[in-house]
Short mmCIF file of C-alpha atoms and ligand atoms in Angstrom, two decimals:
data_model
loop_
_atom_site.label_atom_id
_atom_site.label_comp_id
_atom_site.label_asym_id
_atom_site.label_seq_id
_atom_site.Cartn_x
_atom_site.Cartn_y
_atom_site.Cartn_z
CA MET H 1 21.06 -34.97 5.47
CA ALA H 2 19.90 -31.70 3.99
CA SER H 3 22.19 -30.23 1.39
CA LYS H 4 24.68 -27.70 2.73
CA GLY H 5 24.12 -25.66 -0.40
CA ILE H 6 24.36 -25.79 -4.16
CA ILE H 7 27.75 -25.06 -5.72
CA HIS H 8 28.03 -24.28 -9.38
CA VAL H 9 31.47 -25.20 -10.71
CA ILE H 10 32.47 -23.51 -13.97
CA ASP H 11 35.73 -24.86 -15.34
CA ASP H 12 36.84 -26.05 -18.76
CA GLU H 13 39.17 -28.75 -17.39
CA PRO H 14 37.38 -32.09 -16.91
CA VAL H 15 39.83 -33.20 -14.22
CA ILE H 16 39.16 -30.16 -12.07
CA ARG H 17 35.41 -30.61 -12.47
CA ASP H 18 35.72 -34.26 -11.38
CA VAL H 19 37.87 -33.52 -8.37
CA LEU H 20 35.68 -30.66 -7.19
CA SER H 21 32.52 -32.62 -7.78
CA GLN H 22 33.73 -35.54 -5.65
CA LEU H 23 35.13 -33.36 -2.91
CA LEU H 24 32.07 -31.14 -2.60
CA THR H 25 29.56 -33.99 -2.81
CA SER H 26 31.38 -35.88 -0.07
CA GLU H 27 31.15 -32.72 2.06
CA GLY H 28 27.39 -32.62 1.67
CA TYR H 29 27.02 -30.03 -1.07
CA GLU H 30 25.03 -30.40 -4.24
CA VAL H 31 27.08 -29.72 -7.33
CA GLU H 32 26.23 -28.28 -10.71
CA LEU H 33 28.92 -28.53 -13.38
CA SER H 34 29.53 -26.38 -16.44
CA SER H 35 32.42 -26.69 -18.85
CA SER H 36 32.16 -23.18 -20.29
CA GLY H 37 30.89 -19.74 -19.50
CA GLU H 38 28.24 -20.03 -22.17
CA GLU H 39 26.89 -23.24 -20.71
CA ALA H 40 26.92 -21.79 -17.20
CA LEU H 41 25.03 -18.66 -18.21
CA ASP H 42 22.40 -20.78 -19.91
CA LYS H 43 21.69 -22.53 -16.65
CA PHE H 44 22.14 -19.59 -14.34
CA SER H 45 19.38 -17.70 -12.61
CA SER H 46 19.54 -15.77 -9.37
CA SER H 47 18.15 -18.63 -7.30
CA SER H 48 19.84 -21.54 -9.01
CA CYS H 49 22.82 -21.89 -6.68
CA ASP H 50 24.41 -20.56 -3.50
CA VAL H 51 28.03 -20.25 -4.53
CA ILE H 52 29.81 -20.23 -7.87
CA LEU H 53 33.34 -21.52 -8.37
CA LEU H 54 34.58 -19.82 -11.49
CA ASP H 55 37.73 -20.51 -13.48
CA LEU H 56 39.18 -17.32 -14.90
CA LEU H 57 41.08 -18.80 -17.81
CA MET H 58 38.78 -20.56 -20.23
CA PRO H 59 38.59 -20.80 -23.99
CA GLY H 60 35.60 -18.90 -25.38
CA MET H 61 34.11 -16.51 -22.89
CA ASP H 62 36.70 -15.81 -20.18
CA GLY H 63 35.96 -15.80 -16.47
CA ILE H 64 35.88 -12.03 -16.10
CA GLU H 65 33.17 -11.73 -18.74
CA VAL H 66 31.19 -14.61 -17.18
CA LEU H 67 31.43 -12.88 -13.82
CA ARG H 68 30.18 -9.63 -15.30
CA ARG H 69 27.16 -11.29 -16.79
CA ILE H 70 26.38 -13.29 -13.68
CA ARG H 71 26.47 -10.10 -11.61
CA LYS H 72 24.05 -8.53 -14.03
CA ILE H 73 21.56 -11.33 -13.47
CA ASP H 74 22.18 -11.52 -9.74
CA PRO H 75 24.06 -8.55 -8.24
CA VAL H 76 24.64 -10.41 -4.97
CA ALA H 77 25.76 -13.75 -6.44
CA ALA H 78 28.60 -15.26 -4.41
CA VAL H 79 31.42 -15.97 -6.85
CA ILE H 80 34.75 -17.52 -5.89
CA ILE H 81 37.46 -17.25 -8.52
CA ILE H 82 39.81 -20.12 -9.32
CA THR H 83 43.05 -19.01 -10.92
CA ALA H 84 45.28 -21.46 -12.71
CA TYR H 85 48.57 -19.93 -11.73
CA ALA H 86 49.66 -17.07 -9.59
CA SER H 87 47.80 -14.55 -11.71
CA VAL H 88 46.92 -12.45 -8.75
CA GLU H 89 46.30 -9.39 -10.91
CA SER H 90 43.39 -10.93 -12.74
CA ALA H 91 42.03 -12.27 -9.47
CA ILE H 92 42.14 -8.76 -8.08
CA ALA H 93 40.46 -7.44 -11.19
CA ALA H 94 37.73 -9.99 -10.62
CA MET H 95 37.34 -8.95 -6.98
CA LYS H 96 36.92 -5.40 -8.18
CA ILE H 97 33.92 -6.32 -10.22
CA GLY H 98 32.36 -8.20 -7.38
CA ALA H 99 33.96 -11.60 -6.88
CA LEU H 100 33.83 -12.60 -3.26
CA ASP H 101 37.15 -14.40 -2.92
CA TYR H 102 39.72 -16.34 -4.88
CA VAL H 103 41.69 -19.56 -4.57
CA GLN H 104 44.76 -20.60 -6.48
CA LYS H 105 45.26 -23.83 -8.33
CA PRO H 106 46.53 -26.19 -7.10
CA PHE H 107 44.34 -25.61 -4.05
CA LYS H 108 44.42 -27.22 -0.67
CA HIS H 109 41.10 -28.93 -0.02
CA ASP H 110 40.70 -27.49 3.42
CA ASP H 111 41.32 -23.93 2.26
CA LEU H 112 38.83 -24.30 -0.52
CA LEU H 113 36.20 -25.81 1.75
CA MET H 114 36.64 -23.02 4.28
CA THR H 115 36.29 -20.39 1.62
CA ILE H 116 33.14 -22.05 0.31
CA GLU H 117 31.66 -22.42 3.76
CA ARG H 118 32.19 -18.74 4.47
CA ALA H 119 30.59 -17.81 1.17
CA VAL H 120 27.56 -20.00 1.76
CA GLU H 121 27.07 -18.53 5.21
CA ARG H 122 27.40 -15.01 3.89
CA ARG H 123 24.92 -15.74 1.19
CA ARG H 124 22.43 -17.12 3.71
CA LEU H 125 22.71 -14.04 5.92
CA GLN H 126 22.41 -11.78 2.94
CA GLU H 127 19.24 -13.49 1.83
CA GLU H 128 17.79 -13.37 5.32
CA ASN H 129 18.50 -9.65 5.65
CA LEU H 130 16.99 -8.97 2.29
CA ARG H 131 13.90 -10.92 3.26
CA LEU H 132 13.54 -9.10 6.60
CA LYS H 133 14.08 -5.72 5.03
CA ASP H 134 11.60 -6.58 2.38
CA GLU H 135 9.07 -7.77 4.91
CA LEU H 136 9.41 -4.66 7.03
CA LYS H 137 9.13 -2.46 4.02
CA GLN H 138 6.19 -4.27 2.54
CA LYS H 139 4.24 -5.41 5.52
CA PHE H 140 2.32 -2.35 6.59
CA SER H 141 3.03 0.00 3.77
CA PHE H 142 3.69 0.05 0.09
CA SER H 143 4.85 3.21 -1.68
CA ASN H 144 3.47 5.34 1.15
CA ILE H 145 0.17 3.53 1.20
CA ILE H 146 -0.43 2.56 4.79
CA GLY H 147 -2.58 -0.29 6.00
CA LYS H 148 -2.41 -3.62 7.75
CA SER H 149 -6.05 -4.64 7.48
CA GLN H 150 -6.84 -7.68 5.38
CA ALA H 151 -8.59 -5.40 2.92
CA MET H 152 -5.49 -3.26 2.40
CA LYS H 153 -3.18 -6.27 2.22
CA ALA H 154 -5.31 -7.50 -0.64
CA VAL H 155 -4.95 -4.08 -2.29
CA PHE H 156 -1.14 -4.25 -1.92
CA GLU H 157 -1.07 -7.67 -3.54
CA LEU H 158 -3.13 -6.42 -6.46
CA ILE H 159 -0.91 -3.38 -6.94
CA LYS H 160 2.22 -5.51 -6.90
CA ALA H 161 0.78 -7.94 -9.40
CA ALA H 162 -0.67 -5.29 -11.69
CA ALA H 163 2.08 -2.66 -11.64
CA PRO H 164 4.62 -4.35 -13.93
CA THR H 165 2.03 -5.12 -16.60
CA ARG H 166 0.63 -2.80 -19.23
CA SER H 167 -2.95 -3.62 -18.28
CA THR H 168 -5.54 -0.95 -17.83
CA ILE H 169 -6.67 -0.56 -14.25
CA LEU H 170 -9.92 0.64 -12.76
CA LEU H 171 -9.75 1.99 -9.22
CA GLN H 172 -13.05 2.13 -7.44
CA GLY H 173 -13.60 3.66 -4.03
CA GLU H 174 -15.25 6.48 -2.14
CA SER H 175 -13.71 9.92 -2.05
CA GLY H 176 -10.54 10.04 0.02
CA THR H 177 -9.84 6.29 0.00
CA GLY H 178 -6.52 6.73 -1.81
CA LYS H 179 -7.28 6.19 -5.49
CA GLU H 180 -4.78 8.75 -6.70
CA LEU H 181 -2.18 7.48 -4.25
CA VAL H 182 -2.63 3.94 -5.59
CA ALA H 183 -2.48 5.12 -9.20
CA ARG H 184 0.87 6.78 -8.47
CA ALA H 185 2.11 3.66 -6.70
CA ILE H 186 1.26 1.56 -9.74
CA HIS H 187 3.13 3.96 -12.00
CA VAL H 188 6.15 4.20 -9.73
CA ASN H 189 6.35 0.42 -9.47
CA SER H 190 6.06 -0.16 -13.19
CA ASN H 191 8.80 -0.06 -15.80
CA ARG H 192 7.32 3.30 -16.84
CA ALA H 193 8.43 4.90 -13.58
CA ASP H 194 10.89 7.24 -15.28
CA GLU H 195 8.31 8.38 -17.81
CA PRO H 196 5.52 10.90 -17.15
CA PHE H 197 2.51 10.33 -14.90
CA VAL H 198 -0.22 12.61 -16.21
CA ILE H 199 -3.44 13.32 -14.33
CA VAL H 200 -6.64 14.14 -16.19
CA ASN H 201 -9.13 15.94 -13.98
CA SER H 202 -12.02 14.77 -16.06
CA GLY H 203 -14.66 16.14 -13.75
CA SER H 204 -13.58 19.76 -13.66
CA LEU H 205 -13.53 20.49 -17.40
CA PRO H 206 -16.36 21.12 -19.88
CA PRO H 207 -16.54 18.31 -22.50
CA ASP H 208 -15.07 20.07 -25.54
CA LEU H 209 -12.29 21.54 -23.47
CA LEU H 210 -11.59 18.08 -22.10
CA GLU H 211 -11.19 16.72 -25.63
CA SER H 212 -8.72 19.38 -26.67
CA HIS H 213 -6.87 18.78 -23.42
CA LEU H 214 -6.70 15.06 -24.08
CA PHE H 215 -5.91 15.02 -27.77
CA GLY H 216 -4.49 18.47 -28.38
CA HIS H 217 -5.45 20.64 -31.33
CA VAL H 218 -3.95 22.12 -34.45
CA LYS H 219 -3.69 25.82 -35.08
CA GLY H 220 -7.10 27.22 -36.02
CA ALA H 221 -9.04 24.09 -34.96
CA PHE H 222 -11.50 26.36 -33.18
CA THR H 223 -11.74 29.96 -32.11
CA GLY H 224 -8.99 30.55 -29.67
CA ALA H 225 -6.79 27.76 -31.00
CA VAL H 226 -4.06 30.17 -32.03
CA THR H 227 -1.23 27.69 -31.84
CA LEU H 228 -0.75 23.99 -32.12
CA LYS H 229 -1.14 22.31 -28.76
CA LYS H 230 -0.15 18.80 -27.80
CA GLY H 231 -2.63 16.88 -25.69
CA LEU H 232 -2.26 14.97 -22.45
CA PHE H 233 -2.10 11.66 -24.28
CA GLU H 234 1.01 12.83 -26.08
CA ALA H 235 2.43 14.19 -22.85
CA ALA H 236 1.91 10.79 -21.27
CA ASP H 237 3.55 8.85 -24.11
CA LYS H 238 5.52 5.88 -22.71
CA GLY H 239 4.16 6.75 -19.30
CA THR H 240 0.83 6.54 -17.51
CA ILE H 241 -2.31 8.62 -17.87
CA PHE H 242 -4.62 8.78 -14.87
CA PHE H 243 -8.29 9.62 -15.38
CA ASP H 244 -9.58 10.99 -12.13
CA GLU H 245 -13.34 10.43 -11.96
CA ILE H 246 -13.79 8.71 -15.30
CA SER H 247 -17.55 8.55 -14.77
CA SER H 248 -17.86 12.28 -15.40
CA ILE H 249 -16.78 11.95 -19.04
CA ASN H 250 -19.66 12.35 -21.47
CA LEU H 251 -20.70 9.66 -23.94
CA GLU H 252 -19.13 11.37 -26.93
CA THR H 253 -15.72 11.66 -25.32
CA GLN H 254 -16.12 8.12 -24.03
CA ALA H 255 -16.39 6.93 -27.64
CA LYS H 256 -13.19 8.76 -28.55
CA LEU H 257 -11.39 7.39 -25.56
CA LEU H 258 -12.45 3.89 -26.50
CA ARG H 259 -10.99 4.40 -29.97
CA VAL H 260 -7.66 5.49 -28.56
CA MET H 261 -7.60 2.44 -26.36
CA GLN H 262 -8.34 0.15 -29.27
CA GLU H 263 -6.16 1.74 -31.94
CA LYS H 264 -3.49 3.27 -29.68
CA GLU H 265 -3.62 6.27 -31.97
CA PHE H 266 -5.68 9.42 -32.46
CA MET H 267 -5.77 12.76 -34.23
CA ARG H 268 -5.41 16.20 -32.73
CA LEU H 269 -8.58 18.28 -32.90
CA GLY H 270 -8.78 19.68 -36.43
CA GLY H 271 -5.74 17.67 -37.45
CA THR H 272 -5.22 15.09 -40.17
CA GLU H 273 -2.12 13.34 -38.92
CA THR H 274 -2.58 10.22 -36.79
CA ILE H 275 -0.48 10.18 -33.69
CA LYS H 276 0.65 6.93 -32.12
CA VAL H 277 1.09 6.72 -28.38
CA ASP H 278 2.08 4.07 -25.91
CA THR H 279 0.25 5.13 -22.80
CA ARG H 280 -0.95 3.06 -19.92
CA ILE H 281 -4.38 4.02 -18.68
CA ILE H 282 -5.50 4.04 -15.08
CA ALA H 283 -8.99 5.26 -14.31
CA ALA H 284 -10.65 6.06 -11.01
CA THR H 285 -14.24 6.40 -10.01
CA ASN H 286 -16.23 6.83 -6.84
CA THR H 287 -19.54 6.05 -8.46
CA ASP H 288 -20.83 2.63 -9.37
CA ILE H 289 -20.15 2.47 -13.11
CA GLU H 290 -22.23 -0.66 -13.57
CA GLU H 291 -25.21 1.33 -12.36
CA MET H 292 -24.36 4.02 -14.91
CA ILE H 293 -24.23 1.39 -17.64
CA ALA H 294 -27.75 0.33 -16.70
CA LEU H 295 -28.78 4.00 -16.97
CA LYS H 296 -26.98 4.23 -20.32
CA THR H 297 -24.76 7.09 -19.16
CA PHE H 298 -21.60 5.03 -19.45
CA ARG H 299 -20.53 2.88 -22.39
CA LYS H 300 -20.42 -0.80 -21.60
CA ASP H 301 -17.62 -1.46 -24.11
CA LEU H 302 -15.45 1.25 -22.55
CA PHE H 303 -16.13 -0.14 -19.12
CA TYR H 304 -14.91 -3.58 -20.21
CA ARG H 305 -11.78 -2.03 -21.70
CA LEU H 306 -11.06 -0.16 -18.48
CA ASN H 307 -12.01 -2.93 -16.12
CA VAL H 308 -9.20 -5.32 -17.05
CA ILE H 309 -7.91 -5.18 -13.52
CA LYS H 310 -10.16 -3.71 -10.87
CA ILE H 311 -8.95 -2.58 -7.49
CA ASP H 312 -11.58 -1.76 -4.89
CA LEU H 313 -10.44 0.63 -2.22
CA PRO H 314 -12.35 -0.09 0.96
CA PRO H 315 -13.82 2.83 2.92
CA LEU H 316 -12.03 3.62 6.17
CA ARG H 317 -15.05 2.68 8.30
CA GLN H 318 -14.63 -0.89 7.07
CA ARG H 319 -11.01 -1.08 8.14
CA LYS H 320 -10.81 0.81 11.39
CA ASP H 321 -7.88 -1.34 12.52
CA ASP H 322 -5.80 0.74 10.10
CA ILE H 323 -6.53 3.96 12.03
CA PRO H 324 -3.65 3.76 14.56
CA LEU H 325 -1.10 3.08 11.82
CA LEU H 326 -2.45 5.92 9.67
CA VAL H 327 -2.46 8.29 12.65
CA LYS H 328 1.16 7.39 13.40
CA HIS H 329 2.10 7.95 9.76
CA PHE H 330 0.39 11.35 9.51
CA ILE H 331 1.82 12.49 12.85
CA GLU H 332 5.28 11.78 11.46
CA VAL H 333 4.56 13.56 8.18
CA TYR H 334 2.98 16.68 9.69
CA GLY H 335 5.23 16.73 12.72
CA ARG H 336 8.20 16.96 10.37
CA GLU H 337 6.51 19.49 8.12
CA ASN H 338 5.57 21.80 10.99
CA GLY H 339 8.62 21.24 13.15
CA ARG H 340 6.46 19.78 15.92
CA GLU H 341 7.56 16.91 18.08
CA VAL H 342 4.40 14.92 18.62
CA GLU H 343 4.69 11.42 20.01
CA GLY H 344 1.20 10.08 19.64
CA VAL H 345 -2.41 10.38 20.70
CA SER H 346 -4.06 9.59 24.01
CA GLU H 347 -6.21 6.50 24.42
CA ASP H 348 -9.52 8.39 24.56
CA VAL H 349 -8.69 10.00 21.22
CA TYR H 350 -8.49 6.54 19.69
CA GLU H 351 -11.89 5.76 21.17
CA ILE H 352 -13.36 8.81 19.48
CA LEU H 353 -11.64 8.06 16.17
CA ASP H 354 -12.85 4.49 16.35
CA ALA H 355 -16.45 5.53 16.95
CA HIS H 356 -16.47 7.92 14.00
CA ASP H 357 -17.84 6.89 10.60
CA TRP H 358 -15.28 8.68 8.37
CA PRO H 359 -17.39 9.77 5.41
CA GLY H 360 -14.30 11.56 4.04
CA ASN H 361 -12.17 8.45 4.59
CA VAL H 362 -8.38 8.72 4.87
CA ARG H 363 -8.39 12.33 3.64
CA GLU H 364 -10.64 13.29 6.55
CA LEU H 365 -8.36 11.50 9.01
CA GLU H 366 -5.28 13.08 7.46
CA ASN H 367 -6.74 16.59 7.77
CA LEU H 368 -7.76 15.91 11.34
CA VAL H 369 -4.28 14.74 12.33
CA GLU H 370 -2.62 17.68 10.58
CA ARG H 371 -4.84 20.08 12.47
CA ALA H 372 -4.25 18.29 15.77
CA VAL H 373 -0.47 18.32 15.27
CA VAL H 374 -0.57 22.07 14.65
CA PHE H 375 -2.91 22.83 17.55
CA SER H 376 -1.58 20.42 20.13
CA ARG H 377 0.16 22.09 23.02
CA SER H 378 1.76 18.91 24.32
CA LYS H 379 3.64 15.98 22.83
CA ILE H 380 0.57 13.83 23.15
CA ILE H 381 -2.54 14.73 21.20
CA THR H 382 -5.57 14.80 23.46
CA ARG H 383 -9.27 15.26 22.78
CA GLU H 384 -8.87 19.01 23.22
CA SER H 385 -7.03 19.11 19.89
CA LEU H 386 -9.85 17.42 17.99
CA PRO H 387 -12.37 19.44 16.00
CA PRO H 388 -15.39 20.31 18.19
CA LEU H 389 -17.74 18.92 15.58
CA LEU H 390 -16.23 15.46 15.83
CA LEU H 391 -16.52 15.53 19.61
CA ALA H 392 -20.12 16.67 19.50
CA ARG H 393 -21.10 14.09 16.92
CA ASP H 394 -19.43 11.17 18.57
CA ALA H 395 -20.04 11.84 22.25
CA SER H 396 -23.51 10.35 22.12
CA PRO H 397 -25.42 10.23 25.41
CA ASP H 398 -26.51 6.63 25.26
CA GLY H 399 -25.47 3.46 23.50
CA ARG H 400 -21.81 4.22 24.01
CA LEU H 401 -20.29 5.06 27.35
CA GLY H 402 -20.93 8.75 27.08
CA THR H 403 -18.61 11.53 28.04
CA PRO H 404 -16.06 10.87 30.74
CA GLU H 405 -17.48 13.79 32.75
CA GLU H 406 -20.69 11.83 33.27
CA SER H 407 -20.47 9.66 36.38
CA LEU H 408 -20.19 5.94 35.88
CA ASP H 409 -20.71 5.15 39.58
CA PHE H 410 -22.97 2.11 39.81
CA LYS H 411 -24.76 3.06 43.04
CA GLU H 412 -25.43 6.58 41.87
CA ARG H 413 -26.71 5.42 38.52
CA THR H 414 -29.09 2.80 39.96
CA GLN H 415 -30.44 5.30 42.46
CA THR H 416 -31.12 7.81 39.73
CA PHE H 417 -32.86 5.09 37.79
CA GLN H 418 -34.94 4.00 40.80
CA LYS H 419 -36.00 7.59 41.48
CA LYS H 420 -37.06 7.93 37.89
CA ILE H 421 -39.34 4.89 37.81
CA ILE H 422 -40.84 5.61 41.23
CA LEU H 423 -41.67 9.14 40.14
CA THR H 424 -43.19 7.80 36.94
CA ALA H 425 -45.35 5.35 38.89
CA LEU H 426 -46.46 8.06 41.30
CA LYS H 427 -47.30 10.30 38.40
CA LYS H 428 -49.44 7.58 36.84
CA THR H 429 -51.32 7.00 40.06
CA ARG H 430 -51.62 10.71 40.86
CA GLY H 431 -49.50 10.30 43.95
CA VAL H 432 -51.41 7.37 45.43
CA GLN H 433 -48.56 5.34 46.92
CA LYS H 434 -50.57 2.15 47.40
CA GLN H 435 -51.49 2.00 43.71
CA ALA H 436 -47.96 2.98 42.66
CA ALA H 437 -46.57 0.11 44.75
CA GLY H 438 -48.96 -2.22 42.90
CA LEU H 439 -47.63 -0.96 39.55
CA LEU H 440 -44.03 -1.43 40.61
CA GLY H 441 -44.74 -4.87 42.11
CA VAL H 442 -43.47 -3.99 45.59
CA LYS H 443 -45.22 -3.82 48.99
CA PRO H 444 -46.54 -0.34 49.90
CA THR H 445 -44.27 -0.32 52.95
CA THR H 446 -41.24 -1.06 50.78
CA LEU H 447 -42.13 1.74 48.42
CA ASN H 448 -42.59 4.16 51.30
CA GLU H 449 -39.24 3.17 52.70
CA MET H 450 -37.54 3.68 49.29
CA ILE H 451 -39.14 7.08 48.88
CA LYS H 452 -37.61 8.15 52.18
CA ARG H 453 -34.22 6.61 51.47
CA LEU H 454 -33.93 8.13 48.01
CA GLY H 455 -35.11 11.47 49.31
CA ILE H 456 -37.96 11.69 46.83
CA ASN H 457 -40.12 14.67 47.45
CA THR H 458 -43.67 13.39 46.87
CA GLU H 459 -44.83 16.98 46.53
CA ASP H 460 -42.83 16.97 43.29
CA THR H 461 -45.10 14.43 41.75
CA PRO H 462 -47.19 16.25 39.26
CA THR H 463 -50.83 15.64 39.54
N1 LIG P 1 -3.79 4.08 2.69
C1 LIG P 1 -3.32 5.32 2.78
N2 LIG P 1 -2.15 5.57 3.40
C2 LIG P 1 -1.67 6.81 3.51
N3 LIG P 1 -2.27 7.90 3.02
C3 LIG P 1 -3.44 7.73 2.38
C4 LIG P 1 -4.02 6.43 2.22
N4 LIG P 1 -5.17 6.57 1.53
C5 LIG P 1 -5.30 7.87 1.29
N5 LIG P 1 -4.27 8.58 1.77
C6 LIG P 1 -4.11 10.04 1.72
O1 LIG P 1 -5.41 10.60 1.76
C7 LIG P 1 -5.53 11.68 0.86
C8 LIG P 1 -6.61 11.35 -0.14
O2 LIG P 1 -6.18 10.32 -1.00
P1 LIG P 1 -6.44 10.35 -2.59
O3 LIG P 1 -6.35 11.74 -3.11
O4 LIG P 1 -5.58 9.32 -3.22
O5 LIG P 1 -7.96 9.88 -2.56
P2 LIG P 1 -8.97 9.67 -3.78
O6 LIG P 1 -9.55 8.32 -3.59
O7 LIG P 1 -8.30 9.97 -5.05
O8 LIG P 1 -10.10 10.76 -3.42
P3 LIG P 1 -11.08 11.55 -4.43
O9 LIG P 1 -12.07 10.53 -4.93
O10 LIG P 1 -11.72 12.55 -3.54
O11 LIG P 1 -10.24 12.13 -5.50
C9 LIG P 1 -4.17 11.86 0.22
O12 LIG P 1 -3.47 12.86 0.90
C10 LIG P 1 -3.51 10.52 0.42
O13 LIG P 1 -2.12 10.66 0.49
MG1 LIG P 2 -8.57 11.59 -6.39
#
C-alpha cells in the first residue's frame, strides 16, 4: 500500500513519540520522529514531510519558535500543534503564526487521525494548485516573454537556470528577437532584482565617451570634465549591467572591460582610487562574434569571459508557431493601452503573417499589431488593417494560393490553361492547325473542336 503521507512528530516525551509512531504507522502513514526542535529543524526541508505534529512545550527551543522557523523554510508547511494541557492561549498564538490546527493531550485517537487526514488532504490540494498555477504561468510565457515553440521553451529553461547565478551571459540573436527583454528577465529573476539594471548603449557612443560613461571620471580628467562623475559600473553596483551590442565596442575599451571583469575593480578616468564593484554582466550581440574574432576585431579572451552562458534567441521565421500567441499578447497590450476592444485576427490575416519572413522579428510583429489595433474598425482585425507593403510583398501570384479575389474555379482555370497552350502551339505553327495538333499530340479534328468550344479566335494568333 502506498504511504498515506509522511508525518513528522516533534515531541520531547518518548512515550508520546512511541504511541504516535505506532498509531500512525498502523494507519498507513510514514513517521519521522524528533525529540527536540533543534533535531527537527536539522532534518526539515520543505519537501521532507506532509504534516508536522508539534509539541508546544519542550525544553530547549519551544514549539512556537520551532513553528516560526519551519514557516520560514516552508511558508505553507502544515503544522498541527499538540498542547500538553488546556493551554488554549498558546495554541491560539501558534495558530496566529500559521499553525493549521491543534489537539490537546491526552488526545482521542480518532480526533487526531481526522485532524491529520484533513491536513494531508489540504496539503495535497495546495501543492496541486501551486503546480497548476506554476504551469500556467510558466508554460507559454516567462516574465512577459511569450513563446511555446521548442526553441523558446529551451530559452526559458536557460533563463531559469542562469538567472539565480552570478554568471556572465551572452545573448545572441537578430535585431528584435528579444535580447533586451531576456536580459531584464534574467535580472528580475535573480537575487539582484531589487538592485539597479543599467543599460549601456555601446553602439551609439563614440569610444572615449563610452569609457567615461562606463567608468566615470574625476574633475579635470579631460576638457569638459568639470565635475566628478560616477560611471555606469558604479551605478550598477550590486545589480546588473547590460551591454547592448557588445560587438560595437572598440578593442581598447574591450581590454578595459576585460580588466574589470577579471579584477572586479577599476579607476575613474583620470582618477587614482580603485573602485570595487559587484556587478553582473549581460551582453547582447546580433553579429557573429566568433567571426569578428577571426577578423581580429573582437578579443578572444573577452569573448570567453562573456560567453560563460550563451543564450541564442531564434529568429521569428524559425518559430512561426509562436505567432498566434504573440499576436494575442500584443492585442491585449495595445488594446488596453489604446482603449480598444479587439478580440483577435481573422484567419486570412494569420495566413499572411505566416507567409511573411519577419526580418525585424518580434519587434516588427509588435509594431504591426499595434498599428492594426489602432486602425481596425471592427473587433476582429482583418487584412484591411495590415500595412499595404506586407500585403503586396506576400500576395505572390504563384507558388502560394494567390489573392482571394483570383478565381480558384477548377474548370475556369483549366480552360484558361488550355487556351494558353493552344494559342502557343498555333503561334509556333503560324496558325496551321494540322501542325499545331501534331505539336499538342491530339488529332486535328479534336483540336478544331476544342478551338470552337473554348471560343478561341484563330485570327488572334499572331503570325
Ligand atoms: N518573445 C517575446 N515575447 C514578447 N515580446 C517580445 C518577445 N521578443 C521580443 N519582444 C518585444 O519585441 C520588442 C523588441 O525586443 P528587444 O528590444 O528585446 O529586442 P532586441 O533583440 O534587443 O533587438 P535589438 O537587437 O534591435 O536591440 C520589444 O518590444 C519586446 O518587448
Ligand atoms: Mg536591444
